[in-house]
Amino acid sequence: MEWQPDEQGLQQVLQLLKDSQSPDTATQRAVQEKLEQLNQFPDFNNYLIFVLTSLKSEDEPTRSLSGLILKNNVKAHYQNFPPNVADFIKRECLNNIGDPSPLIRATIGILITTIASKGELQTWPELLPQLCNLLNSEDYNTCEGSFGALQKICEDSSELLDSDALNRPLNIMIPKFLQFFKHCSPKIRSHAIACVNQFIIGRAQALMDNIDTFIESLFALAGDEDSEVRKNVCRALVMLLEVRIDRLIPHMHSIIQYMLQRTQDPDENVALEACEFWLTLAEQPICKEALSGHLVQLIPILVNGMKYSEIDIILLKGDVEEDETIPDSEQDIKPRFHKSRTVTLQHEGGEGEEGEDIDEDEDDDDDTLSDWNLRKCSAAALDVLANVFREELLPHLLPLLKGLLFHPDWVIKESGILVLGAIAEGCMQGMVPYLPELIPHLIQCLCDKKALVRSIACWTLSRYAHWVVSQPPDAHLKPLMTELLKRILDGNKRVQEAACSAFATLEEEACTELVPYLSFILDTLVFAFGKYQHKNLLILYDAIGTLADSVGHHLNQPEYIQKLMPPLIAKWNELKDEDKDLFPLLECLSSVATALQSGFLPYCEPVYQRCVTLVQKTLAQAMMYSQQPDQYEAPDKDFMIVALDLLSGLAEGLGGHVDTLVARSNIMTLLFQCMQDTMPEVRQSSFALLGDLTKACFPHVKPCIAEFMPILGTNLNPEFISVCNNATWAIGEICMQMGVEMQPYIAMVLSQLVEIINRPNTPKTLLENTAITIGRLGYVCPQEVVYVFTEHSRCCAGEALYAVIYSLYIQLVNLLLL
């Protein structure tokens, strides 16, 4: 007998649904408690599906809300649903997929795909056949509801649908979907394309078997009047360009002409999908040949797309010039993730540097608009095309640029400055003759009355920082630095952020060229401490840390230390151990400690002790979590990583002065645990600290070598490049301190090091570190190294011999330079 609701129970559920729509916090809390109580009764879910599918007298938002609560219950507790409840819900979903309300149909579709994602595709065998059969219904609502559900299933379960586990249903579904490309309803056509699109990137065999039909069907829809259909056609062509370019090449001229039109589509969502085509095409070998004849049309379209839209300006508060006194809302502040320290041995006269396997994020010209939009996509497309065509792009761009850069409308002028920044990397050589005139104009734009113009000028000038620094300092560096420092103290928070980021880039390029201006720079940065709101304060730490990295020991002057350290230490004391603002501050202090060297001594003890405490706390939390995961939360290990990196900075900067701090702490015991952590980034930072402590205070490290060396040996795994790199570096430093006492450990590490150096595509930094470490091992224990190489050469004589020669050559250069 079919389940029927009890009237009293139904009214109780309906009242709960009404209350849950109340904005009152206390009511919401009571609703949440009531929901938790009702979830103890299995047939509560029957009431929810009944309200969604059968209670047509209720308003749609209440019915939909009932379905969404049920969806959450399915996600959290579906495995506990009694079989009769699960069957009732599934039956009701399929019987009501054609509800007259689009909102209810969509909610039922979400519910179906949520049930399917809980492993039910295998145990609900009638689902896909029934949904496919319902596509043939003459009732539009049934057809559309079924397609909506199928689209969600295709999005969530594309790999499973193309597997033997379900007997490859795509062999039936793909041809079925293709039939609906010609349906009279644009909504159905759009669903059909969207379903097939889910299987392009995965190269589903059923789609590859029908690829020509698919492409012909897309071409037939090229001029469709519905914007959603056009958007899905563009999306399909972009993905096909990536995976089946062979099928598009014969039609490439027509496709490019079509995409030129669609990139100017009045619907921005369509234009954005079309604009992605140029980004994808730029990565293809045929790009230059295919696009050369179309640049004259494409470049103006991309440039036009780089203007802020009216909505952008509203979202960015483009009419607000001064907002520095308005506190930041916490949701405006992106989560920050610490990048673990990567080190190299000093060689060929160079200092230790960041490994090239760490990718730096590109500065974004308007990252407050976090959503990908036409402006960003157009700028990115112009950037990649500039890298493909280089100076060949300029004849199409320069005539446009002059009109843009000096335009009276600030929106157009701003887009011109963005264009200039976007082409900086690819067209730099061709732009050099124009830069003596353009850079002063951009510096002038830093004083523009519109904040969005000032901020984009900061970003674009940072893209040309390398050229600026290559000129005599008085020509451009000094004026640029002066104006950027003024903008760091701008009244607009967005400009402050852009100026701080641009100044950090300038610091990296100028390095010691900034030494004569250090007092002026520090005055500005320290003044900003008292001026900045939360978000920009985090960026200010980066600018100070980069300054310390760039000028190094030149910062170690009493005057500079007195300016810089009090505000940093004040912030340090202000922050609690669990505050994530510690990440950028610790990173900053790590750079400052390394630069100040002995100048950091008055501040080192409390900083050192707190770092040790952070490591100890995190390890203790990790231990409690591993033993009782139900009672304790997993710790955020970034706190430990960033503390280890600051300890490395202290060891590197203070050298032998760190000895007494290490002697009075349990850091070696903690380091032993960190070196065995499951998280690669923790091990990476641990090995960096081990190497720095080895150099600074080896007597404290030496008693632990017998325990440490096997751990280092097991981490010589190039699958984790940065971990392997730092382990290799630490072995090299230990080797130079141990001398002949390194003998018992040669066999433990040397074979792995030889394998790394012979491995194809080993990154340059790891290759050099490995070569130098092998050379150092050979320097202190020549007989043992020769023996291992002799054994190794039996199976790969040529490679081993090359490794020996390369290693000894690098080591010889290293020793000569030292």
PDB file of N, CA and C in Angstrom, residues 68 71 97 102-114 116-117 121 127-128 131 144-158 161 173 177 187 191 194-195 198-199:
ATOM      1  N   LEU A  68      15.120  20.539  -1.244  1.00  0.00           N
ATOM      2  CA  LEU A  68      16.537  20.821  -0.977  1.00  0.00           C
ATOM      3  C   LEU A  68      16.960  20.280   0.389  1.00  0.00           C
ATOM      4  N   LYS A  71      17.435  16.713  -0.207  1.00  0.00           N
ATOM      5  CA  LYS A  71      18.716  16.503  -0.900  1.00  0.00           C
ATOM      6  C   LYS A  71      19.863  16.469   0.109  1.00  0.00           C
ATOM      7  N   ILE A  97       8.852  14.139 -12.614  1.00  0.00           N
ATOM      8  CA  ILE A  97       9.909  14.884 -13.295  1.00  0.00           C
ATOM      9  C   ILE A  97       9.336  15.909 -14.281  1.00  0.00           C
ATOM     10  N   PRO A 102       8.974  24.994 -13.493  1.00  0.00           N
ATOM     11  CA  PRO A 102      10.416  24.824 -13.786  1.00  0.00           C
ATOM     12  C   PRO A 102      11.244  24.677 -12.511  1.00  0.00           C
ATOM     13  N   LEU A 103      10.847  25.404 -11.443  1.00  0.00           N
ATOM     14  CA  LEU A 103      11.601  25.332 -10.192  1.00  0.00           C
ATOM     15  C   LEU A 103      11.501  23.936  -9.578  1.00  0.00           C
ATOM     16  N   ILE A 104      10.307  23.385  -9.569  1.00  0.00           N
ATOM     17  CA  ILE A 104      10.111  22.049  -8.988  1.00  0.00           C
ATOM     18  C   ILE A 104      10.813  20.991  -9.842  1.00  0.00           C
ATOM     19  N   ARG A 105      10.719  21.134 -11.178  1.00  0.00           N
ATOM     20  CA  ARG A 105      11.424  20.175 -12.066  1.00  0.00           C
ATOM     21  C   ARG A 105      12.927  20.202 -11.788  1.00  0.00           C
ATOM     22  N   ALA A 106      13.472  21.409 -11.658  1.00  0.00           N
ATOM     23  CA  ALA A 106      14.915  21.533 -11.416  1.00  0.00           C
ATOM     24  C   ALA A 106      15.284  20.921 -10.065  1.00  0.00           C
ATOM     25  N   THR A 107      14.443  21.133  -9.047  1.00  0.00           N
ATOM     26  CA  THR A 107      14.724  20.583  -7.710  1.00  0.00           C
ATOM     27  C   THR A 107      14.692  19.061  -7.741  1.00  0.00           C
ATOM     28  N   ILE A 108      13.699  18.502  -8.449  1.00  0.00           N
ATOM     29  CA  ILE A 108      13.625  17.038  -8.567  1.00  0.00           C
ATOM     30  C   ILE A 108      14.862  16.512  -9.306  1.00  0.00           C
ATOM     31  N   GLY A 109      15.306  17.240 -10.328  1.00  0.00           N
ATOM     32  CA  GLY A 109      16.512  16.845 -11.065  1.00  0.00           C
ATOM     33  C   GLY A 109      17.739  16.825 -10.166  1.00  0.00           C
ATOM     34  N   ILE A 110      17.862  17.839  -9.304  1.00  0.00           N
ATOM     35  CA  ILE A 110      18.992  17.893  -8.354  1.00  0.00           C
ATOM     36  C   ILE A 110      18.911  16.707  -7.389  1.00  0.00           C
ATOM     37  N   LEU A 111      17.706  16.402  -6.937  1.00  0.00           N
ATOM     38  CA  LEU A 111      17.514  15.283  -6.004  1.00  0.00           C
ATOM     39  C   LEU A 111      17.894  13.951  -6.663  1.00  0.00           C
ATOM     40  N   ILE A 112      17.464  13.762  -7.925  1.00  0.00           N
ATOM     41  CA  ILE A 112      17.792  12.525  -8.655  1.00  0.00           C
ATOM     42  C   ILE A 112      19.304  12.351  -8.778  1.00  0.00           C
ATOM     43  N   THR A 113      19.996  13.424  -9.185  1.00  0.00           N
ATOM     44  CA  THR A 113      21.448  13.299  -9.405  1.00  0.00           C
ATOM     45  C   THR A 113      22.194  13.132  -8.079  1.00  0.00           C
ATOM     46  N   THR A 114      21.642  13.669  -6.979  1.00  0.00           N
ATOM     47  CA  THR A 114      22.265  13.471  -5.659  1.00  0.00           C
ATOM     48  C   THR A 114      22.145  12.013  -5.242  1.00  0.00           C
ATOM     49  N   ALA A 116      21.812   9.529  -7.333  1.00  0.00           N
ATOM     50  CA  ALA A 116      22.681   8.790  -8.268  1.00  0.00           C
ATOM     51  C   ALA A 116      24.141   8.854  -7.830  1.00  0.00           C
ATOM     52  N   SER A 117      24.551  10.030  -7.302  1.00  0.00           N
ATOM     53  CA  SER A 117      25.958  10.196  -6.906  1.00  0.00           C
ATOM     54  C   SER A 117      26.314   9.387  -5.657  1.00  0.00           C
ATOM     55  N   LEU A 121      23.605   4.769  -9.234  1.00  0.00           N
ATOM     56  CA  LEU A 121      23.483   4.501 -10.679  1.00  0.00           C
ATOM     57  C   LEU A 121      23.531   2.996 -10.943  1.00  0.00           C
ATOM     58  N   LEU A 127      16.748   3.911 -13.895  1.00  0.00           N
ATOM     59  CA  LEU A 127      16.818   5.383 -13.954  1.00  0.00           C
ATOM     60  C   LEU A 127      17.134   5.894 -15.349  1.00  0.00           C
ATOM     61  N   LEU A 128      18.298   5.504 -15.900  1.00  0.00           N
ATOM     62  CA  LEU A 128      18.712   6.054 -17.197  1.00  0.00           C
ATOM     63  C   LEU A 128      17.768   5.654 -18.328  1.00  0.00           C
ATOM     64  N   LEU A 131      14.579   7.796 -17.934  1.00  0.00           N
ATOM     65  CA  LEU A 131      14.776   9.210 -18.282  1.00  0.00           C
ATOM     66  C   LEU A 131      14.919   9.379 -19.794  1.00  0.00           C
ATOM     67  N   GLU A 144      11.591  18.278 -20.849  1.00  0.00           N
ATOM     68  CA  GLU A 144      12.572  19.235 -20.307  1.00  0.00           C
ATOM     69  C   GLU A 144      13.066  18.802 -18.933  1.00  0.00           C
ATOM     70  N   GLY A 145      12.136  18.327 -18.080  1.00  0.00           N
ATOM     71  CA  GLY A 145      12.531  17.867 -16.745  1.00  0.00           C
ATOM     72  C   GLY A 145      13.483  16.691 -16.813  1.00  0.00           C
ATOM     73  N   SER A 146      13.201  15.751 -17.735  1.00  0.00           N
ATOM     74  CA  SER A 146      14.074  14.585 -17.897  1.00  0.00           C
ATOM     75  C   SER A 146      15.450  14.994 -18.401  1.00  0.00           C
ATOM     76  N   PHE A 147      15.469  15.933 -19.351  1.00  0.00           N
ATOM     77  CA  PHE A 147      16.753  16.396 -19.886  1.00  0.00           C
ATOM     78  C   PHE A 147      17.557  17.137 -18.815  1.00  0.00           C
ATOM     79  N   GLY A 148      16.839  17.924 -17.988  1.00  0.00           N
ATOM     80  CA  GLY A 148      17.531  18.634 -16.901  1.00  0.00           C
ATOM     81  C   GLY A 148      18.201  17.672 -15.953  1.00  0.00           C
ATOM     82  N   ALA A 149      17.483  16.580 -15.613  1.00  0.00           N
ATOM     83  CA  ALA A 149      18.057  15.562 -14.715  1.00  0.00           C
ATOM     84  C   ALA A 149      19.238  14.859 -15.378  1.00  0.00           C
ATOM     85  N   LEU A 150      19.084  14.507 -16.661  1.00  0.00           N
ATOM     86  CA  LEU A 150      20.172  13.832 -17.388  1.00  0.00           C
ATOM     87  C   LEU A 150      21.405  14.714 -17.484  1.00  0.00           C
ATOM     88  N   GLN A 151      21.187  16.020 -17.703  1.00  0.00           N
ATOM     89  CA  GLN A 151      22.337  16.926 -17.797  1.00  0.00           C
ATOM     90  C   GLN A 151      23.115  16.931 -16.483  1.00  0.00           C
ATOM     91  N   LYS A 152      22.396  16.969 -15.358  1.00  0.00           N
ATOM     92  CA  LYS A 152      23.075  16.970 -14.053  1.00  0.00           C
ATOM     93  C   LYS A 152      23.810  15.648 -13.821  1.00  0.00           C
ATOM     94  N   ILE A 153      23.200  14.529 -14.243  1.00  0.00           N
ATOM     95  CA  ILE A 153      23.863  13.222 -14.089  1.00  0.00           C
ATOM     96  C   ILE A 153      25.124  13.168 -14.954  1.00  0.00           C
ATOM     97  N   CYS A 154      25.024  13.679 -16.184  1.00  0.00           N
ATOM     98  CA  CYS A 154      26.193  13.704 -17.081  1.00  0.00           C
ATOM     99  C   CYS A 154      27.318  14.555 -16.485  1.00  0.00           C
ATOM    100  N   GLU A 155      26.955  15.671 -15.850  1.00  0.00           N
ATOM    101  CA  GLU A 155      27.968  16.536 -15.232  1.00  0.00           C
ATOM    102  C   GLU A 155      28.655  15.841 -14.067  1.00  0.00           C
ATOM    103  N   ASP A 156      27.864  15.134 -13.246  1.00  0.00           N
ATOM    104  CA  ASP A 156      28.402  14.554 -12.014  1.00  0.00           C
ATOM    105  C   ASP A 156      29.029  13.171 -12.200  1.00  0.00           C
ATOM    106  N   SER A 157      28.618  12.443 -13.234  1.00  0.00           N
ATOM    107  CA  SER A 157      29.039  11.034 -13.347  1.00  0.00           C
ATOM    108  C   SER A 157      29.557  10.691 -14.747  1.00  0.00           C
ATOM    109  N   SER A 158      30.248  11.628 -15.396  1.00  0.00           N
ATOM    110  CA  SER A 158      30.647  11.407 -16.797  1.00  0.00           C
ATOM    111  C   SER A 158      31.557  10.187 -16.953  1.00  0.00           C
ATOM    112  N   LEU A 161      29.575   6.877 -16.556  1.00  0.00           N
ATOM    113  CA  LEU A 161      28.691   6.617 -17.706  1.00  0.00           C
ATOM    114  C   LEU A 161      29.468   6.027 -18.888  1.00  0.00           C
ATOM    115  N   MET A 173      22.906   6.715 -25.277  1.00  0.00           N
ATOM    116  CA  MET A 173      22.573   8.088 -24.891  1.00  0.00           C
ATOM    117  C   MET A 173      23.101   9.140 -25.871  1.00  0.00           C
ATOM    118  N   PHE A 177      20.919  11.947 -27.670  1.00  0.00           N
ATOM    119  CA  PHE A 177      21.083  13.388 -27.437  1.00  0.00           C
ATOM    120  C   PHE A 177      21.232  14.147 -28.759  1.00  0.00           C
ATOM    121  N   LYS A 187      15.381  25.467 -25.195  1.00  0.00           N
ATOM    122  CA  LYS A 187      15.800  24.915 -23.905  1.00  0.00           C
ATOM    123  C   LYS A 187      16.230  23.455 -24.069  1.00  0.00           C
ATOM    124  N   HIS A 191      19.969  21.833 -23.573  1.00  0.00           N
ATOM    125  CA  HIS A 191      20.219  20.656 -22.713  1.00  0.00           C
ATOM    126  C   HIS A 191      20.979  19.577 -23.490  1.00  0.00           C
ATOM    127  N   ALA A 194      24.600  20.522 -23.991  1.00  0.00           N
ATOM    128  CA  ALA A 194      25.289  20.506 -22.697  1.00  0.00           C
ATOM    129  C   ALA A 194      25.586  19.074 -22.244  1.00  0.00           C
ATOM    130  N   CYS A 195      24.645  18.158 -22.500  1.00  0.00           N
ATOM    131  CA  CYS A 195      24.876  16.746 -22.136  1.00  0.00           C
ATOM    132  C   CYS A 195      26.059  16.166 -22.904  1.00  0.00           C
ATOM    133  N   GLN A 198      29.717  17.206 -21.952  1.00  0.00           N
ATOM    134  CA  GLN A 198      30.367  16.622 -20.771  1.00  0.00           C
ATOM    135  C   GLN A 198      31.356  15.515 -21.123  1.00  0.00           C
ATOM    136  N   PHE A 199      31.274  14.991 -22.354  1.00  0.00           N
ATOM    137  CA  PHE A 199      32.081  13.822 -22.717  1.00  0.00           C
ATOM    138  C   PHE A 199      33.183  14.132 -23.731  1.00  0.00           C
TER     139      PHE A 199
END
